[in-house]
Amino acid sequence: MSMASDASSIVVDWGTTSLRAALVTDAGDVLDRIETQQGISTLKQGEHEDVLVRALRPWFATHGALPVVALGMITSRNGWIEVDYVPCPAGPAELGAGTVSRVLPNGSKLVFLPGLTDPAGRPFPDVMRGEETQVVGYGLDRDMTVVLPGTHSKWARVRNGRIDRFQTFVTGEVFALLMNHSFIARGATQPPVEDAAAFRRGLGEAEGTSAMLSLLFSARTGVLAKQLSADEVRSYVSGLIIGQEFRQAREEGWFMPGDDIAIVGNDGLNALYGVAASVFELKAPEGPGNEAIRGALAVLQAAAA
Amino acid sequence: MSMASDASSIVVDWGTTSLRAALVTDAGDVLDRIETQQGISTLKQGEHEDVLVRALRPWFATHGALPVVALGMITSRNGWIEVDYVPCPAGPAELGAGTVSRVLPNGSKLVFLPGLTDPAGRPFPDVMRGEETQVVGYGLDRDMTVVLPGTHSKWARVRNGRIDRFQTFVTGEVFALLMNHSFIARGATQPPVEDAAAFRRGLGEAEGTSAMLSLLFSARTGVLAKQLSADEVRSYVSGLIIGQEFRQAREEGWFMPGDDIAIVGNDGLNALYGVAASVFELKAPEGPGNEAIRGALAVLQAAAA
């Protein structure tokens, strides 16, 4: 007889540089984890199945065949199987219908999750691959905006139980370019120093102007004017860029002051985005946590139904 | 007796990687040029005078002592003599009063030009070093906006015969970061291809949105949607970034549709900026050319007066 704590499935987040698997219960509780460095960039076509089966062998040995959900870059053009993007609006039913399945040698069903595209994106349809699972895991019961911070941040709108539309902002990538390769890096302390006050100062400046290309130069003029120290530059620039993401999202209609907004993700940026949300007069209630696994299970269940 | 074609002074543009000198007449016509790789990054304190005298020796031998004007990074903290920034509003008289002079061993007067600062810059005073000379050389007789394209583009306002204010946009630097180090480079043809239609397409997209962080992602989504080819990516991104500079400058009040605007510079970007100006409904009349030398002579004359 099955218990609530029994292993019921395996969720595999298989990206460019690593394979991370979680053995989970029906409720999404994690019983065990495996991580290897066998990211898709290290593998050739034809090797994926062997790598996956070998990684999961201990769990299969103990629990027998189990459904396996795979997401991440493994479903992209450079992965194992390219799974088409499902168009917005989409919830678990539409995402589930977009999955691609096969059967592993031990009889386990392997389900690849699709990505999501927004055909209304301008100037071209927008895309995500993985974040949609986190939005589903956060919950689709309430109409609201969900922000997923990252290299390519996503702003998604939940409406009527589905992801209605979304928009990408390349915030993390621009920040990394500026800090690693630009004139701004010349003014910043190495190794990096985090400074909460400088971050807030950057947010405040970003809130007040649409001239982002000009604002970035303030990381240099502030140092020249001795109003920014080398220790403050990094967090100040982080505030400028994240603040610009919020300002631009506001102008694109993603929120109004006073709104609730969900901040979901695991890139270590949620706390910074929470500060940004407060500067833009937003409330950011805590999510349920563990969104990727919850979402993967919801889509898996919908795919099986 | 002096003729109009007689050598009257020497203008030295001494930057990080090169020393470029021009032997000029009173009217700013260039009689001869010298260029060496002895930029300030190759020199230690105490070496500058010897290097300069040796470079100019042939002209001194022929023409005797001549006034020498030096500008560029040679007047910065990492140069020979740091010359303070002169505050806006400033014309030849104020810039001339901000020069620093010394006498070379052969009796030639050496005049270092100052940079310019805008104390009204937000959030910190803005700075330029060299571009102000080009604005003076373009001419200050008409109230108008002057754009100096570059790694750090400058938008300057001429009013009542002086440079009234200015603002920096880090357009060229952001473009280089994106093309050399970002996800966008992965989609672009190497070696670079120039595509006028793709450039205009980027300008058009940039004109229509303030969401720059989102717009940049279209360089990827356009390729995914097969609406942008690898050959088009570079010019498309160039259009996005330069178009954002114009859009942001418009929002900052630098121009209104229908205005005349001057595009001055020698970074090879003037033609692209001319196309951008037309997309933003601006007229960009031709300047007199040779602005840096004209401007240096105007400030030199004011300094001597």
Coordinates of C-alpha atoms in Angstrom, one line a residue:
Chain A
M1 CA 0.0 0.0 0.0
S2 CA 1.3 3.5 -1.0
M3 CA 2.1 6.1 1.7
A4 CA 2.2 9.9 1.3
S5 CA 6.0 9.7 1.7
D6 CA 6.4 7.1 -1.0
A7 CA 8.6 7.9 -4.1
S8 CA 6.2 8.5 -6.9
S9 CA 8.3 10.1 -9.7
I10 CA 11.6 11.7 -10.7
V11 CA 12.0 15.2 -11.9
V12 CA 15.2 15.9 -14.0
D13 CA 16.3 19.4 -14.6
W14 CA 18.9 18.8 -17.3
G15 CA 20.7 21.9 -18.4
T16 CA 23.8 23.0 -20.3
T17 CA 26.3 22.2 -17.5
S18 CA 24.6 19.8 -15.1
L19 CA 22.0 17.1 -14.7
R20 CA 20.0 17.5 -11.4
A21 CA 17.5 14.9 -10.5
A22 CA 15.0 14.8 -7.6
L23 CA 13.1 11.7 -6.3
V24 CA 9.8 13.1 -5.2
T25 CA 6.4 12.1 -3.6
D26 CA 3.0 12.8 -5.1
A27 CA 2.9 15.9 -3.0
G28 CA 6.2 17.2 -4.4
D29 CA 8.3 16.5 -1.3
V30 CA 11.9 15.7 -2.2
L31 CA 13.1 12.3 -0.8
D32 CA 16.6 12.3 -2.5
R33 CA 18.7 14.3 -4.9
I34 CA 21.4 13.4 -7.5
E35 CA 23.6 15.9 -9.3
T36 CA 26.2 15.2 -12.0
Q37 CA 28.2 17.4 -14.3
Q38 CA 26.9 15.6 -17.4
G39 CA 25.2 18.7 -18.8
I40 CA 24.1 18.6 -22.4
S41 CA 27.2 20.5 -23.6
T42 CA 29.3 17.5 -22.6
L43 CA 27.2 14.9 -24.5
K44 CA 26.8 13.8 -28.1
Q45 CA 23.6 12.6 -29.8
G46 CA 23.0 8.9 -28.8
E47 CA 24.5 9.2 -25.3
H48 CA 21.7 10.8 -23.4
E49 CA 19.7 7.7 -22.6
D50 CA 22.6 5.8 -21.2
V51 CA 23.7 8.8 -19.1
L52 CA 20.2 9.2 -17.6
V53 CA 19.7 5.5 -16.9
R54 CA 23.1 5.3 -15.2
A55 CA 22.4 8.4 -13.1
L56 CA 19.0 7.1 -11.9
R57 CA 20.0 3.4 -11.5
P58 CA 20.1 3.6 -7.6
W59 CA 16.5 4.8 -7.5
F60 CA 15.2 2.4 -10.1
A61 CA 16.9 -0.4 -8.1
T62 CA 15.1 0.5 -4.9
H63 CA 11.7 1.7 -6.3
G64 CA 11.4 -0.1 -9.6
A65 CA 10.1 1.8 -12.7
L66 CA 9.0 5.4 -12.0
P67 CA 7.7 8.2 -14.2
V68 CA 10.5 10.6 -15.1
V69 CA 9.9 14.2 -16.1
A70 CA 12.7 16.0 -17.9
L71 CA 12.9 19.8 -18.4
G72 CA 15.5 22.4 -19.2
M73 CA 17.8 22.7 -22.2
I74 CA 17.6 18.9 -22.7
T75 CA 14.4 19.7 -24.7
S76 CA 16.1 22.3 -26.9
R77 CA 17.6 22.1 -30.3
N78 CA 21.0 21.3 -28.7
G79 CA 19.6 18.7 -26.3
W80 CA 18.2 15.1 -26.6
I81 CA 14.9 15.7 -28.2
E82 CA 13.6 19.1 -29.3
V83 CA 10.1 19.7 -28.0
D84 CA 8.1 22.4 -29.7
Y85 CA 7.0 25.5 -27.8
V86 CA 3.4 25.5 -26.7
P87 CA 1.6 28.9 -27.4
C88 CA 0.1 31.1 -24.8
P89 CA -2.4 31.0 -23.2
A90 CA -1.4 27.7 -21.6
G91 CA -1.9 25.9 -18.3
P92 CA -1.1 22.3 -17.3
A93 CA -3.5 20.9 -19.8
E94 CA -2.0 22.7 -22.8
L95 CA 1.6 22.1 -21.6
G96 CA 0.7 18.4 -20.9
A97 CA -0.6 18.0 -24.4
G98 CA 2.7 19.4 -25.7
T99 CA 4.9 16.9 -23.9
V100 CA 6.8 14.2 -25.8
S101 CA 7.2 10.7 -24.2
R102 CA 9.3 7.6 -24.6
V103 CA 9.9 4.5 -22.5
L104 CA 13.2 3.7 -20.8
P105 CA 14.6 0.2 -21.0
N106 CA 13.3 -0.6 -17.5
G107 CA 9.7 0.4 -18.5
S108 CA 9.8 3.8 -16.9
K109 CA 7.9 6.5 -18.8
L110 CA 10.1 9.5 -19.7
V111 CA 8.2 12.7 -20.3
F112 CA 9.9 15.7 -21.9
L113 CA 8.2 19.0 -21.1
P114 CA 7.7 21.6 -23.8
G115 CA 8.7 25.3 -23.7
L116 CA 6.2 28.2 -24.0
T117 CA 5.9 30.8 -26.7
D118 CA 3.9 34.0 -26.7
P119 CA 2.8 34.7 -30.3
A120 CA 1.8 38.2 -29.3
G121 CA 5.4 39.1 -28.4
R122 CA 6.7 42.2 -30.2
P123 CA 8.5 42.4 -32.5
F124 CA 8.8 38.6 -32.6
P125 CA 7.1 35.8 -30.6
D126 CA 8.8 35.5 -27.2
V127 CA 10.0 32.2 -25.8
M128 CA 10.8 30.5 -22.5
R129 CA 12.0 27.0 -21.6
G130 CA 11.6 25.9 -18.0
E131 CA 10.3 29.1 -16.4
E132 CA 6.7 28.2 -17.4
T133 CA 7.0 25.1 -15.1
Q134 CA 7.9 27.4 -12.2
V135 CA 4.9 29.6 -12.9
V136 CA 2.6 26.5 -12.9
G137 CA 4.2 25.4 -9.6
Y138 CA 3.7 28.8 -8.0
G139 CA 0.0 28.4 -8.7
L140 CA -2.5 29.5 -11.4
D141 CA -5.5 30.1 -9.1
R142 CA -5.1 33.8 -8.9
D143 CA -4.8 36.4 -11.7
M144 CA -1.5 38.2 -11.1
T145 CA 1.9 39.0 -12.5
V146 CA 4.7 36.5 -11.8
V147 CA 8.4 37.6 -12.2
L148 CA 11.2 35.1 -12.7
P149 CA 14.5 36.9 -12.2
G150 CA 17.5 35.6 -14.1
T151 CA 20.0 36.0 -17.0
H152 CA 16.9 36.5 -19.1
S153 CA 14.1 37.5 -16.6
K154 CA 10.6 36.7 -17.5
W155 CA 7.4 38.6 -16.6
A156 CA 4.4 36.4 -16.9
R157 CA 0.7 37.1 -16.5
V158 CA -1.6 34.5 -14.9
R159 CA -5.2 34.8 -16.0
N160 CA -8.1 32.4 -15.8
G161 CA -5.9 29.5 -14.6
R162 CA -3.4 29.8 -17.5
I163 CA -0.3 31.7 -18.4
D164 CA -1.8 34.4 -20.6
R165 CA 1.3 36.2 -21.9
F166 CA 4.9 36.9 -21.0
Q167 CA 7.8 39.1 -21.8
T168 CA 11.6 38.6 -21.5
F169 CA 14.1 41.2 -20.2
V170 CA 17.8 40.4 -20.6
T171 CA 18.6 42.0 -17.2
G172 CA 21.1 39.5 -15.8
E173 CA 23.0 39.3 -19.1
V174 CA 23.4 43.0 -19.4
F175 CA 24.5 43.3 -15.8
A176 CA 27.2 40.6 -16.3
L177 CA 28.4 42.2 -19.5
L178 CA 28.8 45.6 -17.7
M179 CA 30.6 44.1 -14.7
N180 CA 32.8 41.7 -16.6
H181 CA 33.8 43.6 -19.7
S182 CA 32.9 47.3 -19.6
F183 CA 34.4 50.7 -18.4
I184 CA 32.3 50.2 -15.3
A185 CA 34.3 47.2 -14.1
R186 CA 37.3 49.5 -14.0
G187 CA 35.8 51.4 -11.1
A188 CA 34.5 48.4 -9.1
T189 CA 36.2 46.6 -6.2
Q190 CA 37.5 43.1 -6.8
P191 CA 36.4 40.7 -5.4
P192 CA 32.8 42.0 -5.5
V193 CA 31.3 43.8 -2.5
E194 CA 27.6 43.8 -1.9
D195 CA 26.2 47.1 -0.5
A196 CA 22.4 47.3 0.2
A197 CA 22.3 51.1 0.4
A198 CA 24.1 51.4 -3.0
F199 CA 21.7 48.9 -4.5
R200 CA 18.7 51.0 -3.3
R201 CA 20.4 54.2 -4.6
G202 CA 20.7 52.6 -8.0
L203 CA 17.0 51.5 -7.9
G204 CA 15.9 55.0 -7.0
E205 CA 17.8 56.5 -9.9
A206 CA 16.5 53.9 -12.3
E207 CA 12.9 54.5 -11.2
G208 CA 13.2 58.2 -12.2
T209 CA 14.4 58.0 -15.9
S210 CA 13.8 56.2 -19.1
A211 CA 17.3 57.1 -20.4
M212 CA 19.0 53.8 -19.6
L213 CA 22.0 54.4 -21.9
S214 CA 22.7 57.6 -20.1
L215 CA 22.0 56.4 -16.6
L216 CA 24.7 53.7 -17.0
F217 CA 27.4 56.4 -17.3
S218 CA 26.6 57.5 -13.8
A219 CA 28.6 54.5 -12.5
R220 CA 31.6 56.4 -13.9
T221 CA 30.6 60.0 -13.2
G222 CA 29.7 59.0 -9.6
V223 CA 33.2 57.8 -9.0
L224 CA 34.7 60.9 -10.7
A225 CA 32.6 63.1 -8.5
K226 CA 33.6 61.1 -5.4
Q227 CA 30.0 60.4 -4.7
L228 CA 30.3 56.7 -5.3
S229 CA 33.1 54.5 -3.9
A230 CA 34.7 51.6 -5.6
D231 CA 33.0 49.3 -3.1
E232 CA 29.6 50.7 -4.0
V233 CA 29.8 50.5 -7.8
R234 CA 28.7 46.9 -8.2
S235 CA 25.5 47.1 -6.1
Y236 CA 24.7 50.5 -7.6
V237 CA 24.9 49.1 -11.1
S238 CA 22.8 46.1 -10.1
G239 CA 20.2 48.6 -8.7
L240 CA 20.3 50.6 -12.0
I241 CA 19.7 47.5 -14.1
I242 CA 17.1 45.8 -12.0
G243 CA 15.4 49.1 -11.5
Q244 CA 15.3 49.7 -15.2
E245 CA 13.7 46.2 -15.6
F246 CA 10.9 47.2 -13.2
R247 CA 10.5 50.7 -14.8
Q248 CA 10.3 49.2 -18.3
A249 CA 7.9 46.5 -17.1
R250 CA 5.7 49.2 -15.6
E251 CA 5.6 51.1 -18.8
E252 CA 4.8 47.9 -20.6
G253 CA 1.7 47.5 -18.3
W254 CA 3.0 44.6 -16.2
F255 CA 1.9 46.2 -12.9
M256 CA 0.5 49.3 -11.2
P257 CA 1.7 50.7 -7.9
G258 CA 0.0 48.8 -5.0
D259 CA -0.3 45.5 -6.9
D260 CA 0.7 42.1 -5.5
I261 CA 3.4 40.5 -7.5
A262 CA 5.0 37.0 -7.3
I263 CA 8.8 36.7 -7.4
V264 CA 9.7 33.1 -8.2
G265 CA 13.1 31.5 -9.0
N266 CA 16.2 30.0 -7.7
D267 CA 18.9 32.2 -9.1
G268 CA 19.6 33.8 -5.7
L269 CA 18.0 37.0 -7.0
N270 CA 14.6 36.9 -5.2
A271 CA 15.7 39.0 -2.3
L272 CA 17.1 41.8 -4.5
Y273 CA 13.9 41.7 -6.6
G274 CA 11.9 41.9 -3.4
V275 CA 13.7 45.2 -2.6
A276 CA 13.1 46.4 -6.1
A277 CA 9.4 45.5 -5.8
S278 CA 9.1 47.6 -2.6
V279 CA 10.7 50.6 -4.3
F280 CA 8.1 50.3 -7.0
E281 CA 5.4 50.1 -4.4
L282 CA 4.6 46.5 -5.0
K283 CA 3.8 43.8 -2.5
A284 CA 5.6 40.5 -3.1
P285 CA 3.9 37.7 -1.0
E286 CA 5.9 34.6 -0.4
G287 CA 5.3 31.7 -2.7
P288 CA 4.9 28.0 -1.8
G289 CA 8.6 27.2 -2.6
N290 CA 9.8 24.3 -4.7
E291 CA 8.0 25.7 -7.7
A292 CA 9.8 23.8 -10.4
I293 CA 9.0 20.4 -8.9
R294 CA 5.4 21.2 -8.1
G295 CA 5.0 22.5 -11.7
A296 CA 6.6 19.5 -13.3
L297 CA 4.3 17.2 -11.4
A298 CA 1.2 19.2 -12.3
V299 CA 2.1 19.0 -16.0
L300 CA 3.0 15.3 -15.7
Q301 CA -0.4 14.6 -14.2
A302 CA -2.1 16.6 -16.9
A303 CA -0.2 14.7 -19.6
A304 CA -1.3 11.4 -18.1
A305 CA -4.9 12.4 -17.8
Chain B
M1 CA 55.7 88.3 -44.2
S2 CA 53.1 85.7 -43.3
M3 CA 50.9 84.0 -46.0
A4 CA 47.5 82.4 -45.5
S5 CA 49.1 79.0 -46.2
D6 CA 51.9 79.5 -43.6
A7 CA 52.2 77.1 -40.7
S8 CA 50.9 78.9 -37.7
S9 CA 50.4 76.3 -35.0
I10 CA 50.4 72.6 -34.2
V11 CA 47.4 70.6 -32.9
V12 CA 48.2 67.4 -31.0
D13 CA 45.5 64.9 -30.3
W14 CA 47.3 62.7 -27.8
G15 CA 45.2 59.7 -26.7
T16 CA 45.6 56.4 -25.0
T17 CA 47.2 54.5 -27.9
S18 CA 48.6 57.2 -30.3
L19 CA 49.9 60.7 -30.7
R20 CA 48.5 62.5 -33.8
A21 CA 49.8 65.9 -34.7
A22 CA 48.7 68.3 -37.4
L23 CA 50.7 71.3 -38.7
V24 CA 48.0 73.9 -39.5
T25 CA 47.5 77.4 -40.9
D26 CA 45.5 80.2 -39.1
A27 CA 42.5 79.1 -41.1
G28 CA 42.8 75.5 -39.9
D29 CA 44.0 74.0 -43.1
V30 CA 46.3 71.0 -42.5
L31 CA 49.8 71.3 -44.1
D32 CA 51.3 68.1 -42.7
R33 CA 50.6 65.3 -40.3
I34 CA 52.6 63.1 -37.9
E35 CA 51.3 60.0 -36.1
T36 CA 53.2 57.7 -33.7
Q37 CA 52.1 54.8 -31.4
Q38 CA 53.4 56.7 -28.3
G39 CA 50.0 56.9 -26.7
I40 CA 49.9 57.8 -23.0
S41 CA 49.5 54.2 -22.0
T42 CA 53.0 53.5 -23.2
L43 CA 54.6 56.4 -21.3
K44 CA 55.7 57.1 -17.7
Q45 CA 55.7 60.4 -15.9
G46 CA 58.7 62.5 -17.0
E47 CA 58.8 61.1 -20.5
H48 CA 56.1 63.2 -22.2
E49 CA 58.1 66.3 -23.0
D50 CA 60.9 64.4 -24.7
V51 CA 58.5 62.3 -26.7
L52 CA 56.6 65.4 -27.9
V53 CA 59.7 67.4 -28.8
R54 CA 61.2 64.5 -30.7
A55 CA 57.9 63.9 -32.6
L56 CA 57.6 67.6 -33.6
R57 CA 61.4 68.2 -34.3
P58 CA 61.1 68.3 -38.1
W59 CA 58.4 71.0 -38.0
F60 CA 60.3 73.1 -35.4
A61 CA 63.4 72.7 -37.5
T62 CA 61.6 74.1 -40.6
H63 CA 59.3 76.7 -39.0
G64 CA 60.9 77.6 -35.7
A65 CA 58.9 77.9 -32.5
L66 CA 55.2 77.4 -33.0
P67 CA 52.3 77.4 -30.5
V68 CA 51.2 73.8 -29.7
V69 CA 47.7 72.8 -28.6
A70 CA 47.3 69.5 -26.8
L71 CA 44.0 67.7 -26.2
G72 CA 42.7 64.3 -25.5
M73 CA 43.6 61.9 -22.7
I74 CA 46.9 63.6 -22.3
T75 CA 45.1 66.1 -20.1
S76 CA 43.5 63.4 -17.9
R77 CA 44.6 61.9 -14.6
N78 CA 46.6 59.3 -16.5
G79 CA 48.2 61.7 -18.9
W80 CA 50.9 64.4 -18.6
I81 CA 49.1 67.2 -16.8
E82 CA 45.6 66.8 -15.4
V83 CA 43.6 69.8 -16.5
D84 CA 40.4 70.5 -14.6
Y85 CA 37.0 70.3 -16.2
V86 CA 35.5 73.7 -17.1
P87 CA 31.8 73.9 -16.1
C88 CA 28.9 74.6 -18.6
P89 CA 27.9 76.9 -20.0
A90 CA 31.2 77.4 -21.7
G91 CA 32.5 78.7 -25.1
P92 CA 36.0 79.5 -26.3
A93 CA 36.5 82.2 -23.7
E94 CA 35.7 79.9 -20.7
L95 CA 37.6 77.0 -22.2
G96 CA 40.5 79.2 -23.0
A97 CA 40.6 80.5 -19.4
G98 CA 40.7 76.8 -18.3
T99 CA 43.8 75.9 -20.3
V100 CA 47.1 75.2 -18.7
S101 CA 50.3 76.3 -20.4
R102 CA 54.0 75.7 -20.3
V103 CA 57.0 76.5 -22.5
L104 CA 58.9 73.9 -24.5
P105 CA 62.8 74.1 -24.5
N106 CA 62.7 75.7 -28.0
G107 CA 60.5 78.5 -26.7
S108 CA 57.2 77.1 -28.2
K109 CA 54.2 77.7 -26.0
L110 CA 52.3 74.4 -25.2
V111 CA 48.7 74.8 -24.3
F112 CA 46.7 72.0 -22.7
L113 CA 42.9 72.2 -23.3
P114 CA 40.5 71.5 -20.5
G115 CA 37.6 69.0 -20.5
L116 CA 34.0 70.1 -19.9
T117 CA 31.6 69.2 -17.1
D118 CA 27.9 69.7 -16.8
P119 CA 27.1 70.4 -13.1
A120 CA 23.4 69.9 -13.9
G121 CA 24.0 66.3 -15.0
R122 CA 21.8 63.8 -13.1
P123 CA 22.5 61.9 -10.9
F124 CA 26.1 63.2 -11.0
P125 CA 27.9 65.9 -13.0
D126 CA 28.5 64.7 -16.6
V127 CA 32.0 64.9 -18.2
M128 CA 33.6 65.0 -21.6
R129 CA 37.2 65.5 -22.7
G130 CA 37.8 66.4 -26.3
E131 CA 34.3 66.4 -27.7
E132 CA 33.7 70.0 -26.5
T133 CA 36.5 71.1 -28.9
Q134 CA 34.6 69.5 -31.8
V135 CA 31.4 71.3 -30.8
V136 CA 33.3 74.6 -30.8
G137 CA 34.8 73.7 -34.2
Y138 CA 31.4 72.9 -35.6
G139 CA 30.3 76.4 -34.7
L140 CA 28.5 78.1 -31.8
D141 CA 26.7 80.8 -33.8
R142 CA 23.3 78.9 -33.9
D143 CA 21.3 77.5 -31.0
M144 CA 20.9 73.8 -31.7
T145 CA 21.6 70.3 -30.6
V146 CA 24.9 68.7 -31.6
V147 CA 25.4 64.9 -31.4
L148 CA 28.9 63.3 -31.2
P149 CA 28.5 59.6 -31.9
G150 CA 31.0 57.3 -30.2
T151 CA 31.7 54.7 -27.5
H152 CA 30.2 57.3 -25.2
S153 CA 28.1 59.5 -27.4
K154 CA 27.5 63.1 -26.3
W155 CA 24.4 65.2 -26.9
A156 CA 25.3 68.9 -26.4
R157 CA 23.1 72.0 -26.6
V158 CA 24.5 75.2 -28.1
R159 CA 22.9 78.3 -26.7
N160 CA 23.9 82.0 -26.9
G161 CA 27.3 81.1 -28.3
R162 CA 28.3 78.6 -25.7
I163 CA 27.8 74.9 -24.9
D164 CA 24.9 75.2 -22.4
R165 CA 24.6 71.5 -21.3
F166 CA 25.3 68.0 -22.4
Q167 CA 24.5 64.4 -21.7
T168 CA 26.4 61.1 -22.3
F169 CA 24.9 57.9 -23.7
V170 CA 27.1 54.8 -23.6
T171 CA 25.7 53.5 -26.9
G172 CA 28.9 52.3 -28.6
E173 CA 30.1 50.5 -25.5
V174 CA 26.8 48.7 -25.0
F175 CA 26.8 47.7 -28.7
A176 CA 30.4 46.3 -28.5
L177 CA 29.5 44.4 -25.3
L178 CA 26.5 42.8 -26.9
M179 CA 28.3 41.9 -30.1
N180 CA 31.5 40.6 -28.5
H181 CA 30.4 38.9 -25.4
S182 CA 26.6 38.2 -25.3
F183 CA 24.1 35.6 -26.4
I184 CA 23.4 37.9 -29.4
A185 CA 26.9 37.3 -30.8
R186 CA 26.1 33.6 -31.1
G187 CA 23.5 34.4 -33.7
A188 CA 25.6 36.8 -35.8
T189 CA 27.6 36.1 -38.9
Q190 CA 31.4 36.3 -38.5
P191 CA 33.1 38.3 -40.0
P192 CA 30.5 41.1 -39.6
V193 CA 28.1 41.9 -42.4
E194 CA 26.5 45.3 -42.8
D195 CA 22.9 45.4 -43.8
A196 CA 21.2 48.8 -44.3
A197 CA 17.7 47.4 -44.3
A198 CA 18.3 45.4 -41.0
F199 CA 19.7 48.6 -39.5
R200 CA 16.6 50.5 -40.4
R201 CA 14.4 47.7 -39.1
G202 CA 16.2 47.9 -35.7
L203 CA 15.8 51.7 -35.6
G204 CA 12.1 51.3 -36.3
E205 CA 11.6 48.8 -33.5
A206 CA 13.6 51.0 -31.1
E207 CA 11.6 54.1 -31.9
G208 CA 8.4 52.3 -30.7
T209 CA 9.3 51.1 -27.2
S210 CA 11.0 52.2 -24.0
A211 CA 11.6 48.6 -23.0
M212 CA 15.2 48.4 -24.1
L213 CA 16.0 45.4 -21.9
S214 CA 13.2 43.5 -23.6
L215 CA 13.9 44.8 -27.1
L216 CA 17.4 43.4 -27.1
F217 CA 16.0 39.8 -26.7
S218 CA 14.4 40.3 -30.2
A219 CA 17.9 39.7 -31.7
R220 CA 17.4 36.1 -30.5
T221 CA 13.7 35.6 -31.0
G222 CA 13.9 37.0 -34.5
V223 CA 16.4 34.3 -35.4
L224 CA 14.3 31.6 -33.6
A225 CA 11.3 32.8 -35.6
K226 CA 13.4 32.8 -38.8
Q227 CA 12.5 36.4 -39.3
L228 CA 16.1 37.6 -38.9
S229 CA 19.0 35.9 -40.6
A230 CA 22.5 35.6 -39.1
D231 CA 23.7 38.1 -41.7
E232 CA 21.2 40.7 -40.4
V233 CA 21.8 40.4 -36.7
R234 CA 24.6 42.8 -36.3
S235 CA 23.1 45.7 -38.2
Y236 CA 19.7 45.0 -36.6
V237 CA 21.2 45.2 -33.1
S238 CA 23.1 48.4 -34.1
G239 CA 19.8 49.9 -35.2
L240 CA 18.2 48.8 -31.9
I241 CA 20.9 50.5 -29.8
I242 CA 21.3 53.7 -31.8
G243 CA 17.6 53.9 -32.1
Q244 CA 17.3 53.7 -28.3
E245 CA 19.8 56.5 -27.9
F246 CA 17.7 58.7 -30.1
R247 CA 14.4 57.7 -28.4
Q248 CA 15.9 58.3 -24.9
A249 CA 17.4 61.6 -26.1
R250 CA 14.0 62.6 -27.3
E251 CA 12.4 61.8 -24.0
E252 CA 15.1 63.8 -22.3
G253 CA 14.2 66.8 -24.4
W254 CA 17.1 66.9 -26.7
F255 CA 15.0 67.3 -29.8
M256 CA 11.5 67.5 -31.3
P257 CA 10.5 66.1 -34.6
G258 CA 11.4 68.5 -37.4
D259 CA 14.4 70.0 -35.7
D260 CA 17.8 70.5 -37.3
I261 CA 20.5 68.5 -35.6
A262 CA 24.3 68.5 -36.1
I263 CA 26.1 65.2 -36.2
V264 CA 29.8 65.7 -35.6
G265 CA 32.6 63.2 -35.2
N266 CA 35.2 61.0 -36.7
D267 CA 34.3 57.6 -35.4
G268 CA 32.9 56.5 -38.8
L269 CA 29.4 56.5 -37.3
N270 CA 28.1 59.8 -38.8
A271 CA 26.3 58.1 -41.7
L272 CA 24.5 55.6 -39.4
Y273 CA 23.5 58.5 -37.1
G274 CA 22.2 60.4 -40.2
V275 CA 19.9 57.5 -41.0
A276 CA 18.7 57.4 -37.4
A277 CA 18.1 61.1 -37.5
S278 CA 15.9 60.7 -40.6
V279 CA 13.9 57.9 -38.9
F280 CA 13.3 60.3 -35.9
E281 CA 12.2 63.1 -38.4
L282 CA 15.3 65.2 -37.9
K283 CA 17.3 67.1 -40.5
A284 CA 21.0 66.8 -40.2
P285 CA 22.8 69.5 -42.3
E286 CA 26.4 68.9 -43.2
G287 CA 29.0 70.5 -40.9
P288 CA 32.2 72.4 -41.9
G289 CA 34.4 69.3 -41.4
N290 CA 37.7 69.3 -39.5
E291 CA 35.9 70.3 -36.3
A292 CA 38.6 69.2 -33.8
I293 CA 41.3 71.4 -35.4
R294 CA 39.0 74.4 -35.9
G295 CA 37.8 74.1 -32.3
A296 CA 41.4 73.7 -30.9
L297 CA 42.5 76.9 -32.7
A298 CA 39.4 78.8 -31.5
V299 CA 40.2 77.9 -27.9
L300 CA 43.9 78.6 -28.4
Q301 CA 43.1 82.1 -29.8
A302 CA 40.7 82.8 -26.8
A303 CA 43.4 81.6 -24.4
A304 CA 45.9 84.0 -26.0
A305 CA 43.5 86.9 -25.9

